[in-house]
JSON list of C-alpha atoms in Angstrom, two decimals:
[
{"chain": "A", "resi": 654, "resn": "MET", "atom": "CA", "xyz": [86.79, 164.06, 98.52]},
{"chain": "A", "resi": 655, "resn": "ILE", "atom": "CA", "xyz": [83.09, 163.52, 96.85]},
{"chain": "A", "resi": 656, "resn": "GLU", "atom": "CA", "xyz": [81.21, 166.69, 95.55]},
{"chain": "A", "resi": 657, "resn": "VAL", "atom": "CA", "xyz": [78.03, 165.64, 93.48]},
{"chain": "A", "resi": 658, "resn": "THR", "atom": "CA", "xyz": [76.28, 168.68, 92.36]},
{"chain": "A", "resi": 659, "resn": "ASN", "atom": "CA", "xyz": [72.65, 168.72, 90.60]},
{"chain": "A", "resi": 660, "resn": "LEU", "atom": "CA", "xyz": [73.68, 164.91, 89.63]},
{"chain": "A", "resi": 661, "resn": "THR", "atom": "CA", "xyz": [70.84, 164.54, 87.12]},
{"chain": "A", "resi": 662, "resn": "LYS", "atom": "CA", "xyz": [69.95, 160.70, 85.09]},
{"chain": "A", "resi": 663, "resn": "ARG", "atom": "CA", "xyz": [67.40, 160.29, 82.69]},
{"chain": "A", "resi": 664, "resn": "TYR", "atom": "CA", "xyz": [66.37, 156.92, 80.67]},
{"chain": "A", "resi": 665, "resn": "GLY", "atom": "CA", "xyz": [64.25, 158.03, 77.81]},
{"chain": "A", "resi": 666, "resn": "THR", "atom": "CA", "xyz": [60.96, 160.24, 79.52]},
{"chain": "A", "resi": 667, "resn": "ARG", "atom": "CA", "xyz": [61.65, 158.54, 83.16]},
{"chain": "A", "resi": 668, "resn": "LEU", "atom": "CA", "xyz": [63.69, 160.36, 85.32]},
{"chain": "A", "resi": 669, "resn": "ALA", "atom": "CA", "xyz": [65.73, 158.52, 87.83]},
{"chain": "A", "resi": 670, "resn": "LEU", "atom": "CA", "xyz": [68.00, 161.18, 89.25]},
{"chain": "A", "resi": 671, "resn": "ASP", "atom": "CA", "xyz": [66.30, 164.61, 90.44]},
{"chain": "A", "resi": 672, "resn": "HIS", "atom": "CA", "xyz": [69.14, 167.04, 90.62]},
{"chain": "A", "resi": 673, "resn": "LEU", "atom": "CA", "xyz": [70.98, 165.18, 93.93]},
{"chain": "A", "resi": 674, "resn": "THR", "atom": "CA", "xyz": [73.57, 167.42, 95.62]},
{"chain": "A", "resi": 675, "resn": "PHE", "atom": "CA", "xyz": [75.91, 166.30, 98.12]},
{"chain": "A", "resi": 676, "resn": "GLN", "atom": "CA", "xyz": [79.32, 166.00, 99.73]},
{"chain": "A", "resi": 677, "resn": "VAL", "atom": "CA", "xyz": [81.39, 163.32, 100.98]},
{"chain": "A", "resi": 678, "resn": "GLU", "atom": "CA", "xyz": [84.16, 164.41, 103.01]},
{"chain": "A", "resi": 679, "resn": "GLU", "atom": "CA", "xyz": [87.60, 162.97, 103.23]},
{"chain": "A", "resi": 680, "resn": "ASN", "atom": "CA", "xyz": [87.69, 159.39, 105.88]},
{"chain": "A", "resi": 681, "resn": "GLU", "atom": "CA", "xyz": [84.65, 159.32, 106.55]},
{"chain": "A", "resi": 682, "resn": "ILE", "atom": "CA", "xyz": [82.12, 156.59, 106.62]},
{"chain": "A", "resi": 683, "resn": "PHE", "atom": "CA", "xyz": [78.92, 157.34, 104.07]},
{"chain": "A", "resi": 684, "resn": "GLY", "atom": "CA", "xyz": [75.81, 155.68, 104.32]},
{"chain": "A", "resi": 685, "resn": "PHE", "atom": "CA", "xyz": [73.30, 155.56, 101.63]},
{"chain": "A", "resi": 686, "resn": "LEU", "atom": "CA", "xyz": [70.37, 154.36, 101.92]},
{"chain": "A", "resi": 687, "resn": "GLY", "atom": "CA", "xyz": [66.71, 154.61, 99.56]},
{"chain": "A", "resi": 688, "resn": "PRO", "atom": "CA", "xyz": [64.01, 151.64, 98.62]},
{"chain": "A", "resi": 689, "resn": "ASN", "atom": "CA", "xyz": [64.02, 149.33, 95.84]},
{"chain": "A", "resi": 690, "resn": "GLY", "atom": "CA", "xyz": [64.23, 152.13, 92.81]},
{"chain": "A", "resi": 691, "resn": "ALA", "atom": "CA", "xyz": [65.14, 154.99, 94.40]},
{"chain": "A", "resi": 692, "resn": "GLY", "atom": "CA", "xyz": [68.39, 155.29, 92.47]},
{"chain": "A", "resi": 693, "resn": "LYS", "atom": "CA", "xyz": [71.00, 154.07, 94.78]},
{"chain": "A", "resi": 694, "resn": "SER", "atom": "CA", "xyz": [72.26, 151.52, 91.60]},
{"chain": "A", "resi": 695, "resn": "THR", "atom": "CA", "xyz": [72.21, 155.00, 89.37]},
{"chain": "A", "resi": 696, "resn": "THR", "atom": "CA", "xyz": [73.95, 156.86, 91.74]},
{"chain": "A", "resi": 697, "resn": "MET", "atom": "CA", "xyz": [76.37, 154.71, 92.65]},
{"chain": "A", "resi": 698, "resn": "ASN", "atom": "CA", "xyz": [77.02, 153.45, 88.54]},
{"chain": "A", "resi": 699, "resn": "ILE", "atom": "CA", "xyz": [77.70, 157.80, 88.15]},
{"chain": "A", "resi": 700, "resn": "LEU", "atom": "CA", "xyz": [79.87, 158.14, 90.47]},
{"chain": "A", "resi": 701, "resn": "THR", "atom": "CA", "xyz": [82.06, 155.07, 89.60]},
{"chain": "A", "resi": 702, "resn": "GLY", "atom": "CA", "xyz": [82.02, 156.47, 86.28]},
{"chain": "A", "resi": 703, "resn": "TYR", "atom": "CA", "xyz": [80.04, 153.55, 84.82]},
{"chain": "A", "resi": 704, "resn": "LEU", "atom": "CA", "xyz": [77.24, 155.41, 83.25]},
{"chain": "A", "resi": 705, "resn": "ALA", "atom": "CA", "xyz": [77.43, 159.21, 82.26]},
{"chain": "A", "resi": 706, "resn": "PRO", "atom": "CA", "xyz": [74.58, 161.80, 84.22]},
{"chain": "A", "resi": 707, "resn": "THR", "atom": "CA", "xyz": [72.66, 163.58, 81.47]},
{"chain": "A", "resi": 708, "resn": "GLU", "atom": "CA", "xyz": [72.99, 166.85, 83.93]},
{"chain": "A", "resi": 709, "resn": "GLY", "atom": "CA", "xyz": [75.25, 167.98, 87.04]},
{"chain": "A", "resi": 710, "resn": "SER", "atom": "CA", "xyz": [78.85, 166.76, 87.82]},
{"chain": "A", "resi": 711, "resn": "VAL", "atom": "CA", "xyz": [80.44, 164.41, 90.19]},
{"chain": "A", "resi": 712, "resn": "LYS", "atom": "CA", "xyz": [84.29, 165.25, 91.55]},
{"chain": "A", "resi": 713, "resn": "ILE", "atom": "CA", "xyz": [86.68, 162.81, 93.04]},
{"chain": "A", "resi": 714, "resn": "GLY", "atom": "CA", "xyz": [89.58, 164.21, 94.64]},
{"chain": "A", "resi": 715, "resn": "GLY", "atom": "CA", "xyz": [88.98, 167.56, 92.21]},
{"chain": "A", "resi": 716, "resn": "HIS", "atom": "CA", "xyz": [88.27, 165.17, 89.04]},
{"chain": "A", "resi": 717, "resn": "ASP", "atom": "CA", "xyz": [85.27, 165.58, 87.07]},
{"chain": "A", "resi": 718, "resn": "ILE", "atom": "CA", "xyz": [84.37, 161.95, 86.31]},
{"chain": "A", "resi": 719, "resn": "VAL", "atom": "CA", "xyz": [83.35, 162.87, 83.01]},
{"chain": "A", "resi": 720, "resn": "GLU", "atom": "CA", "xyz": [86.03, 165.14, 82.03]},
{"chain": "A", "resi": 721, "resn": "ASP", "atom": "CA", "xyz": [88.77, 163.96, 84.00]},
{"chain": "A", "resi": 722, "resn": "SER", "atom": "CA", "xyz": [87.59, 160.68, 83.69]},
{"chain": "A", "resi": 723, "resn": "ALA", "atom": "CA", "xyz": [90.79, 158.20, 83.93]},
{"chain": "A", "resi": 724, "resn": "ARG", "atom": "CA", "xyz": [92.52, 160.43, 87.14]},
{"chain": "A", "resi": 725, "resn": "ALA", "atom": "CA", "xyz": [89.14, 160.38, 88.80]},
{"chain": "A", "resi": 726, "resn": "ARG", "atom": "CA", "xyz": [88.16, 156.22, 88.81]},
{"chain": "A", "resi": 727, "resn": "GLU", "atom": "CA", "xyz": [92.07, 155.50, 89.44]},
{"chain": "A", "resi": 728, "resn": "LEU", "atom": "CA", "xyz": [90.99, 157.32, 92.76]},
{"chain": "A", "resi": 729, "resn": "ILE", "atom": "CA", "xyz": [87.85, 154.62, 93.04]},
{"chain": "A", "resi": 730, "resn": "GLY", "atom": "CA", "xyz": [88.04, 151.30, 94.66]},
{"chain": "A", "resi": 731, "resn": "TYR", "atom": "CA", "xyz": [84.56, 149.42, 94.07]},
{"chain": "A", "resi": 732, "resn": "LEU", "atom": "CA", "xyz": [83.31, 146.08, 95.72]},
{"chain": "A", "resi": 733, "resn": "PRO", "atom": "CA", "xyz": [79.53, 145.31, 94.09]},
{"chain": "A", "resi": 734, "resn": "GLU", "atom": "CA", "xyz": [77.25, 142.91, 95.67]},
{"chain": "A", "resi": 735, "resn": "LEU", "atom": "CA", "xyz": [78.95, 140.23, 93.89]},
{"chain": "A", "resi": 736, "resn": "PRO", "atom": "CA", "xyz": [82.87, 140.48, 93.97]},
{"chain": "A", "resi": 737, "resn": "PRO", "atom": "CA", "xyz": [84.06, 140.15, 90.08]},
{"chain": "A", "resi": 738, "resn": "VAL", "atom": "CA", "xyz": [86.13, 137.13, 90.84]},
{"chain": "A", "resi": 739, "resn": "TYR", "atom": "CA", "xyz": [88.05, 134.50, 89.03]},
{"chain": "A", "resi": 740, "resn": "MET", "atom": "CA", "xyz": [87.00, 130.75, 90.61]},
{"chain": "A", "resi": 741, "resn": "ASP", "atom": "CA", "xyz": [90.11, 129.37, 88.93]},
{"chain": "A", "resi": 742, "resn": "MET", "atom": "CA", "xyz": [92.57, 131.76, 90.44]},
{"chain": "A", "resi": 743, "resn": "THR", "atom": "CA", "xyz": [93.72, 132.30, 93.63]},
{"chain": "A", "resi": 744, "resn": "PRO", "atom": "CA", "xyz": [93.76, 135.40, 95.58]},
{"chain": "A", "resi": 745, "resn": "PHE", "atom": "CA", "xyz": [97.40, 136.25, 94.90]},
{"chain": "A", "resi": 746, "resn": "GLU", "atom": "CA", "xyz": [96.65, 135.59, 90.68]},
{"chain": "A", "resi": 747, "resn": "TYR", "atom": "CA", "xyz": [93.75, 137.27, 91.04]},
{"chain": "A", "resi": 748, "resn": "LEU", "atom": "CA", "xyz": [95.17, 140.18, 92.79]},
{"chain": "A", "resi": 749, "resn": "ARG", "atom": "CA", "xyz": [97.87, 140.36, 90.06]},
{"chain": "A", "resi": 750, "resn": "PHE", "atom": "CA", "xyz": [95.77, 140.79, 87.09]},
{"chain": "A", "resi": 751, "resn": "VAL", "atom": "CA", "xyz": [93.78, 143.09, 88.63]},
{"chain": "A", "resi": 752, "resn": "ALA", "atom": "CA", "xyz": [96.78, 145.08, 89.83]},
{"chain": "A", "resi": 753, "resn": "GLU", "atom": "CA", "xyz": [98.00, 145.06, 86.04]},
{"chain": "A", "resi": 754, "resn": "ALA", "atom": "CA", "xyz": [95.03, 145.72, 84.74]},
{"chain": "A", "resi": 755, "resn": "LYS", "atom": "CA", "xyz": [94.97, 148.97, 87.06]},
{"chain": "A", "resi": 756, "resn": "GLY", "atom": "CA", "xyz": [98.39, 149.95, 85.62]},
{"chain": "A", "resi": 757, "resn": "ILE", "atom": "CA", "xyz": [100.59, 149.37, 88.95]},
{"chain": "A", "resi": 758, "resn": "ALA", "atom": "CA", "xyz": [104.45, 149.84, 88.30]},
{"chain": "A", "resi": 759, "resn": "ARG", "atom": "CA", "xyz": [105.81, 146.59, 88.38]},
{"chain": "A", "resi": 760, "resn": "GLU", "atom": "CA", "xyz": [108.24, 147.60, 90.75]},
{"chain": "A", "resi": 761, "resn": "ARG", "atom": "CA", "xyz": [105.20, 148.08, 93.05]},
{"chain": "A", "resi": 762, "resn": "LEU", "atom": "CA", "xyz": [103.33, 145.15, 92.39]},
{"chain": "A", "resi": 763, "resn": "ARG", "atom": "CA", "xyz": [104.39, 142.46, 94.54]},
{"chain": "A", "resi": 764, "resn": "GLY", "atom": "CA", "xyz": [104.24, 145.52, 97.73]},
{"chain": "A", "resi": 765, "resn": "GLU", "atom": "CA", "xyz": [100.91, 146.52, 96.68]},
{"chain": "A", "resi": 766, "resn": "ILE", "atom": "CA", "xyz": [99.28, 143.50, 96.74]},
{"chain": "A", "resi": 767, "resn": "GLN", "atom": "CA", "xyz": [100.85, 142.30, 100.06]},
{"chain": "A", "resi": 768, "resn": "ARG", "atom": "CA", "xyz": [99.20, 145.10, 101.58]},
{"chain": "A", "resi": 769, "resn": "ALA", "atom": "CA", "xyz": [95.92, 144.68, 100.43]},
{"chain": "A", "resi": 770, "resn": "MET", "atom": "CA", "xyz": [95.77, 141.20, 101.30]},
{"chain": "A", "resi": 771, "resn": "GLU", "atom": "CA", "xyz": [97.10, 142.26, 104.98]},
{"chain": "A", "resi": 772, "resn": "ARG", "atom": "CA", "xyz": [94.77, 144.59, 105.44]},
{"chain": "A", "resi": 773, "resn": "THR", "atom": "CA", "xyz": [91.67, 142.01, 104.00]},
{"chain": "A", "resi": 774, "resn": "GLY", "atom": "CA", "xyz": [92.89, 139.37, 105.82]},
{"chain": "A", "resi": 775, "resn": "VAL", "atom": "CA", "xyz": [93.36, 136.92, 102.91]},
{"chain": "A", "resi": 776, "resn": "THR", "atom": "CA", "xyz": [96.97, 135.99, 103.39]},
{"chain": "A", "resi": 777, "resn": "ASP", "atom": "CA", "xyz": [96.23, 132.89, 105.05]},
{"chain": "A", "resi": 778, "resn": "VAL", "atom": "CA", "xyz": [94.61, 131.84, 101.45]},
{"chain": "A", "resi": 779, "resn": "LYS", "atom": "CA", "xyz": [96.50, 133.43, 98.97]},
{"chain": "A", "resi": 780, "resn": "ASP", "atom": "CA", "xyz": [97.73, 129.71, 97.29]},
{"chain": "A", "resi": 781, "resn": "ARG", "atom": "CA", "xyz": [94.16, 128.25, 97.24]},
{"chain": "A", "resi": 782, "resn": "LEU", "atom": "CA", "xyz": [91.58, 128.67, 94.20]},
{"chain": "A", "resi": 783, "resn": "ILE", "atom": "CA", "xyz": [89.06, 131.15, 95.27]},
{"chain": "A", "resi": 784, "resn": "LYS", "atom": "CA", "xyz": [86.64, 128.58, 94.18]},
{"chain": "A", "resi": 785, "resn": "THR", "atom": "CA", "xyz": [87.37, 126.41, 97.29]},
{"chain": "A", "resi": 786, "resn": "LEU", "atom": "CA", "xyz": [87.11, 129.57, 99.45]},
{"chain": "A", "resi": 787, "resn": "SER", "atom": "CA", "xyz": [84.02, 130.78, 101.59]},
{"chain": "A", "resi": 788, "resn": "LYS", "atom": "CA", "xyz": [81.50, 133.61, 100.97]},
{"chain": "A", "resi": 789, "resn": "GLY", "atom": "CA", "xyz": [83.08, 135.80, 103.33]},
{"chain": "A", "resi": 790, "resn": "TYR", "atom": "CA", "xyz": [86.98, 134.95, 102.02]},
{"chain": "A", "resi": 791, "resn": "ARG", "atom": "CA", "xyz": [85.93, 135.83, 98.87]},
{"chain": "A", "resi": 792, "resn": "GLN", "atom": "CA", "xyz": [84.17, 138.81, 100.42]},
{"chain": "A", "resi": 793, "resn": "ARG", "atom": "CA", "xyz": [87.80, 139.88, 101.38]},
{"chain": "A", "resi": 794, "resn": "VAL", "atom": "CA", "xyz": [89.24, 138.67, 98.51]},
{"chain": "A", "resi": 795, "resn": "GLY", "atom": "CA", "xyz": [86.67, 141.54, 96.69]},
{"chain": "A", "resi": 796, "resn": "MET", "atom": "CA", "xyz": [87.65, 143.94, 98.84]},
{"chain": "A", "resi": 797, "resn": "ALA", "atom": "CA", "xyz": [91.39, 143.16, 98.52]},
{"chain": "A", "resi": 798, "resn": "GLN", "atom": "CA", "xyz": [90.85, 144.12, 94.64]},
{"chain": "A", "resi": 799, "resn": "ALA", "atom": "CA", "xyz": [88.99, 147.70, 95.45]},
{"chain": "A", "resi": 800, "resn": "ILE", "atom": "CA", "xyz": [91.74, 148.75, 97.49]},
{"chain": "A", "resi": 801, "resn": "LEU", "atom": "CA", "xyz": [94.63, 148.23, 95.43]},
{"chain": "A", "resi": 802, "resn": "GLY", "atom": "CA", "xyz": [96.57, 151.24, 94.55]},
{"chain": "A", "resi": 803, "resn": "ASP", "atom": "CA", "xyz": [96.49, 155.07, 95.21]},
{"chain": "A", "resi": 804, "resn": "VAL", "atom": "CA", "xyz": [92.91, 154.58, 96.25]},
{"chain": "A", "resi": 805, "resn": "ARG", "atom": "CA", "xyz": [91.37, 156.90, 98.36]},
{"chain": "A", "resi": 806, "resn": "VAL", "atom": "CA", "xyz": [87.65, 156.33, 98.14]},
{"chain": "A", "resi": 807, "resn": "ILE", "atom": "CA", "xyz": [85.90, 153.03, 98.08]},
{"chain": "A", "resi": 808, "resn": "ILE", "atom": "CA", "xyz": [82.23, 152.36, 96.84]},
{"chain": "A", "resi": 809, "resn": "MET", "atom": "CA", "xyz": [80.70, 148.66, 98.42]},
{"chain": "A", "resi": 810, "resn": "ASP", "atom": "CA", "xyz": [77.43, 147.61, 97.35]},
{"chain": "A", "resi": 811, "resn": "GLU", "atom": "CA", "xyz": [75.62, 145.28, 99.97]},
{"chain": "A", "resi": 812, "resn": "PRO", "atom": "CA", "xyz": [78.81, 144.17, 101.20]},
{"chain": "A", "resi": 813, "resn": "THR", "atom": "CA", "xyz": [77.33, 141.77, 103.81]},
{"chain": "A", "resi": 814, "resn": "VAL", "atom": "CA", "xyz": [74.91, 140.15, 102.29]},
{"chain": "A", "resi": 815, "resn": "GLY", "atom": "CA", "xyz": [74.79, 136.01, 102.60]},
{"chain": "A", "resi": 816, "resn": "LEU", "atom": "CA", "xyz": [77.59, 136.40, 105.12]},
{"chain": "A", "resi": 817, "resn": "ASP", "atom": "CA", "xyz": [77.28, 134.35, 108.54]},
{"chain": "A", "resi": 818, "resn": "PRO", "atom": "CA", "xyz": [77.12, 136.58, 112.10]},
{"chain": "A", "resi": 819, "resn": "ILE", "atom": "CA", "xyz": [80.57, 136.54, 112.59]},
{"chain": "A", "resi": 820, "resn": "GLN", "atom": "CA", "xyz": [81.62, 137.15, 108.84]},
{"chain": "A", "resi": 821, "resn": "ILE", "atom": "CA", "xyz": [79.57, 140.41, 109.64]},
{"chain": "A", "resi": 822, "resn": "ILE", "atom": "CA", "xyz": [81.22, 141.33, 112.53]},
{"chain": "A", "resi": 823, "resn": "GLU", "atom": "CA", "xyz": [84.91, 141.01, 110.97]},
{"chain": "A", "resi": 824, "resn": "PHE", "atom": "CA", "xyz": [83.90, 142.64, 107.92]},
{"chain": "A", "resi": 825, "resn": "ARG", "atom": "CA", "xyz": [82.30, 145.55, 109.81]},
{"chain": "A", "resi": 826, "resn": "GLU", "atom": "CA", "xyz": [85.18, 146.31, 111.57]},
{"chain": "A", "resi": 827, "resn": "MET", "atom": "CA", "xyz": [87.51, 145.83, 108.24]},
{"chain": "A", "resi": 828, "resn": "ILE", "atom": "CA", "xyz": [84.93, 148.96, 107.13]},
{"chain": "A", "resi": 829, "resn": "ARG", "atom": "CA", "xyz": [85.63, 150.95, 109.98]},
{"chain": "A", "resi": 830, "resn": "GLU", "atom": "CA", "xyz": [89.28, 150.46, 109.72]},
{"chain": "A", "resi": 831, "resn": "LEU", "atom": "CA", "xyz": [89.65, 150.92, 106.00]},
{"chain": "A", "resi": 832, "resn": "GLY", "atom": "CA", "xyz": [87.74, 154.29, 107.05]},
{"chain": "A", "resi": 833, "resn": "LYS", "atom": "CA", "xyz": [90.66, 156.09, 108.77]},
{"chain": "A", "resi": 834, "resn": "ASP", "atom": "CA", "xyz": [92.19, 156.51, 105.90]},
{"chain": "A", "resi": 835, "resn": "HIS", "atom": "CA", "xyz": [89.96, 155.92, 103.23]},
{"chain": "A", "resi": 836, "resn": "THR", "atom": "CA", "xyz": [86.45, 157.66, 101.73]},
{"chain": "A", "resi": 837, "resn": "VAL", "atom": "CA", "xyz": [83.96, 154.92, 102.29]},
{"chain": "A", "resi": 838, "resn": "ILE", "atom": "CA", "xyz": [80.48, 155.04, 100.49]},
{"chain": "A", "resi": 839, "resn": "LEU", "atom": "CA", "xyz": [78.28, 151.90, 101.88]},
{"chain": "A", "resi": 840, "resn": "SER", "atom": "CA", "xyz": [75.32, 150.99, 99.98]},
{"chain": "A", "resi": 841, "resn": "SER", "atom": "CA", "xyz": [73.11, 148.48, 102.28]},
{"chain": "A", "resi": 842, "resn": "HIS", "atom": "CA", "xyz": [69.95, 147.57, 103.26]},
{"chain": "A", "resi": 843, "resn": "ILE", "atom": "CA", "xyz": [71.17, 146.19, 106.42]},
{"chain": "A", "resi": 844, "resn": "LEU", "atom": "CA", "xyz": [70.38, 149.54, 108.25]},
{"chain": "A", "resi": 845, "resn": "SER", "atom": "CA", "xyz": [71.58, 148.40, 111.79]},
{"chain": "A", "resi": 846, "resn": "GLU", "atom": "CA", "xyz": [75.35, 147.85, 109.57]},
{"chain": "A", "resi": 847, "resn": "VAL", "atom": "CA", "xyz": [74.59, 151.63, 108.61]},
{"chain": "A", "resi": 848, "resn": "SER", "atom": "CA", "xyz": [73.87, 152.99, 112.04]},
{"chain": "A", "resi": 849, "resn": "GLU", "atom": "CA", "xyz": [76.53, 150.93, 113.67]},
{"chain": "A", "resi": 850, "resn": "VAL", "atom": "CA", "xyz": [79.56, 152.05, 111.14]},
{"chain": "A", "resi": 851, "resn": "CYS", "atom": "CA", "xyz": [78.66, 155.12, 109.23]},
{"chain": "A", "resi": 852, "resn": "GLN", "atom": "CA", "xyz": [79.26, 158.83, 110.37]},
{"chain": "A", "resi": 853, "resn": "LYS", "atom": "CA", "xyz": [76.39, 160.07, 108.00]},
{"chain": "A", "resi": 854, "resn": "ILE", "atom": "CA", "xyz": [73.71, 158.67, 105.96]},
{"chain": "A", "resi": 855, "resn": "MET", "atom": "CA", "xyz": [72.28, 159.76, 103.32]},
{"chain": "A", "resi": 856, "resn": "ILE", "atom": "CA", "xyz": [68.49, 159.09, 102.06]},
{"chain": "A", "resi": 857, "resn": "ILE", "atom": "CA", "xyz": [67.11, 159.41, 98.69]},
{"chain": "A", "resi": 858, "resn": "VAL", "atom": "CA", "xyz": [63.32, 158.47, 97.58]},
{"chain": "A", "resi": 859, "resn": "LYS", "atom": "CA", "xyz": [62.28, 158.25, 93.96]},
{"chain": "A", "resi": 860, "resn": "GLY", "atom": "CA", "xyz": [65.33, 159.63, 92.93]},
{"chain": "A", "resi": 861, "resn": "ARG", "atom": "CA", "xyz": [65.44, 162.81, 95.19]},
{"chain": "A", "resi": 862, "resn": "LEU", "atom": "CA", "xyz": [67.42, 163.93, 98.01]},
{"chain": "A", "resi": 863, "resn": "ALA", "atom": "CA", "xyz": [65.54, 163.28, 101.13]},
{"chain": "A", "resi": 864, "resn": "ALA", "atom": "CA", "xyz": [68.03, 163.71, 103.78]},
{"chain": "A", "resi": 865, "resn": "ILE", "atom": "CA", "xyz": [71.50, 163.90, 104.98]},
{"chain": "A", "resi": 866, "resn": "ASP", "atom": "CA", "xyz": [72.83, 164.04, 108.46]},
{"chain": "A", "resi": 867, "resn": "THR", "atom": "CA", "xyz": [74.38, 162.11, 111.35]},
{"chain": "A", "resi": 868, "resn": "ALA", "atom": "CA", "xyz": [71.92, 159.74, 112.42]},
{"chain": "A", "resi": 869, "resn": "GLU", "atom": "CA", "xyz": [71.07, 161.38, 115.69]},
{"chain": "A", "resi": 870, "resn": "ASN", "atom": "CA", "xyz": [70.57, 164.66, 113.74]},
{"chain": "A", "resi": 871, "resn": "LEU", "atom": "CA", "xyz": [67.86, 163.22, 111.40]},
{"chain": "A", "resi": 872, "resn": "ALA", "atom": "CA", "xyz": [65.94, 161.75, 114.66]},
{"chain": "A", "resi": 873, "resn": "LYS", "atom": "CA", "xyz": [65.88, 165.35, 115.89]},
{"chain": "A", "resi": 874, "resn": "ARG", "atom": "CA", "xyz": [64.54, 166.50, 112.97]},
{"chain": "A", "resi": 875, "resn": "ILE", "atom": "CA", "xyz": [61.67, 164.51, 113.12]},
{"chain": "A", "resi": 876, "resn": "GLY", "atom": "CA", "xyz": [61.29, 165.35, 116.77]},
{"chain": "A", "resi": 877, "resn": "GLU", "atom": "CA", "xyz": [62.34, 162.24, 118.19]},
{"chain": "A", "resi": 878, "resn": "ALA", "atom": "CA", "xyz": [65.42, 161.68, 120.71]},
{"chain": "A", "resi": 879, "resn": "LYS", "atom": "CA", "xyz": [68.06, 159.05, 118.81]},
{"chain": "A", "resi": 880, "resn": "SER", "atom": "CA", "xyz": [67.25, 156.66, 121.71]},
{"chain": "A", "resi": 881, "resn": "ALA", "atom": "CA", "xyz": [63.33, 156.50, 120.94]},
{"chain": "A", "resi": 882, "resn": "LEU", "atom": "CA", "xyz": [64.39, 155.68, 117.54]},
{"chain": "A", "resi": 883, "resn": "SER", "atom": "CA", "xyz": [65.71, 153.43, 115.44]},
{"chain": "A", "resi": 884, "resn": "LEU", "atom": "CA", "xyz": [67.43, 154.01, 112.20]},
{"chain": "A", "resi": 885, "resn": "GLU", "atom": "CA", "xyz": [64.84, 151.92, 110.83]},
{"chain": "A", "resi": 886, "resn": "GLU", "atom": "CA", "xyz": [61.85, 154.05, 111.92]},
{"chain": "A", "resi": 887, "resn": "ILE", "atom": "CA", "xyz": [64.01, 157.30, 110.72]},
{"chain": "A", "resi": 888, "resn": "PHE", "atom": "CA", "xyz": [64.38, 155.71, 107.81]},
{"chain": "A", "resi": 889, "resn": "LEU", "atom": "CA", "xyz": [60.74, 154.77, 107.54]},
{"chain": "A", "resi": 890, "resn": "LYS", "atom": "CA", "xyz": [59.78, 158.74, 108.28]},
{"chain": "A", "resi": 891, "resn": "PHE", "atom": "CA", "xyz": [61.39, 160.00, 105.56]},
{"chain": "A", "resi": 892, "resn": "VAL", "atom": "CA", "xyz": [60.64, 157.80, 102.62]},
{"chain": "A", "resi": 893, "resn": "GLU", "atom": "CA", "xyz": [56.81, 158.86, 103.52]},
{"chain": "A", "resi": 894, "resn": "ARG", "atom": "CA", "xyz": [57.74, 162.43, 104.17]},
{"chain": "A", "resi": 895, "resn": "GLU", "atom": "CA", "xyz": [59.20, 162.52, 100.74]},
{"chain": "A", "resi": 896, "resn": "SER", "atom": "CA", "xyz": [56.21, 160.47, 99.45]},
{"chain": "A", "resi": 897, "resn": "GLU", "atom": "CA", "xyz": [53.64, 163.04, 101.13]},
{"chain": "A", "resi": 898, "resn": "HIS", "atom": "CA", "xyz": [55.34, 165.86, 99.05]},
{"chain": "A", "resi": 899, "resn": "GLU", "atom": "CA", "xyz": [55.24, 163.98, 95.84]},
{"chain": "A", "resi": 900, "resn": "GLU", "atom": "CA", "xyz": [51.54, 163.39, 96.35]},
{"chain": "A", "resi": 901, "resn": "ASP", "atom": "CA", "xyz": [51.43, 167.16, 97.02]},
{"chain": "A", "resi": 902, "resn": "ASP", "atom": "CA", "xyz": [52.98, 168.20, 94.04]},
{"chain": "A", "resi": 903, "resn": "HIS", "atom": "CA", "xyz": [50.93, 166.30, 91.60]},
{"chain": "A", "resi": 904, "resn": "SER", "atom": "CA", "xyz": [47.80, 167.93, 93.36]},
{"chain": "A", "resi": 905, "resn": "LEU", "atom": "CA", "xyz": [49.24, 171.44, 92.52]}
]
């Protein structure tokens, strides 16, 4: 569903992404990890069509994000850390606005909005002003706008930050359900969340691919059984390895 090949991004002389190559399969929930400054936001901005790569390519459902940008972006729903909601609208008004902006045909409009509200659990608050809703419900409204239309890929950036424990559990379950018929990329600093819901995990460090595999296989690659090593420990070990490799490269 997503094919990334030799993805490179430079800002002047600074190399933000260094020839990243990876694939995300259809209906896979894919965890995206990296320390601050690793290039996660840059990667997601390129995947969503917001930034152009310096080199390399991204294909969404076979459509190049640069050469066939309109069609590729039609397949993508994006939920940033702070959902782009309008506080003085109701969820229904806001979703109608987003649906119209996405170009959803008028005869499909109400059905699409209803489907999105039902899947994200906001039907019971659809006529309340968004500014009166809890953060959990605002996140749900943000998720609803992301899945409107013929979306096949959902990209989420820190979707549960600031939610209470019950809201987090409910949101994670919603991610699992969406993963049954969508490809999901989840970027989060809450590593237990990634471990619980993601089928595959990618770690990048300083713009380079450090590892990509299941949590169990990542643990095996560093010589430990999954039960003996948490994702936090796996993450730290791969970050340390990549940093050591970089120091070795500089010493040559």
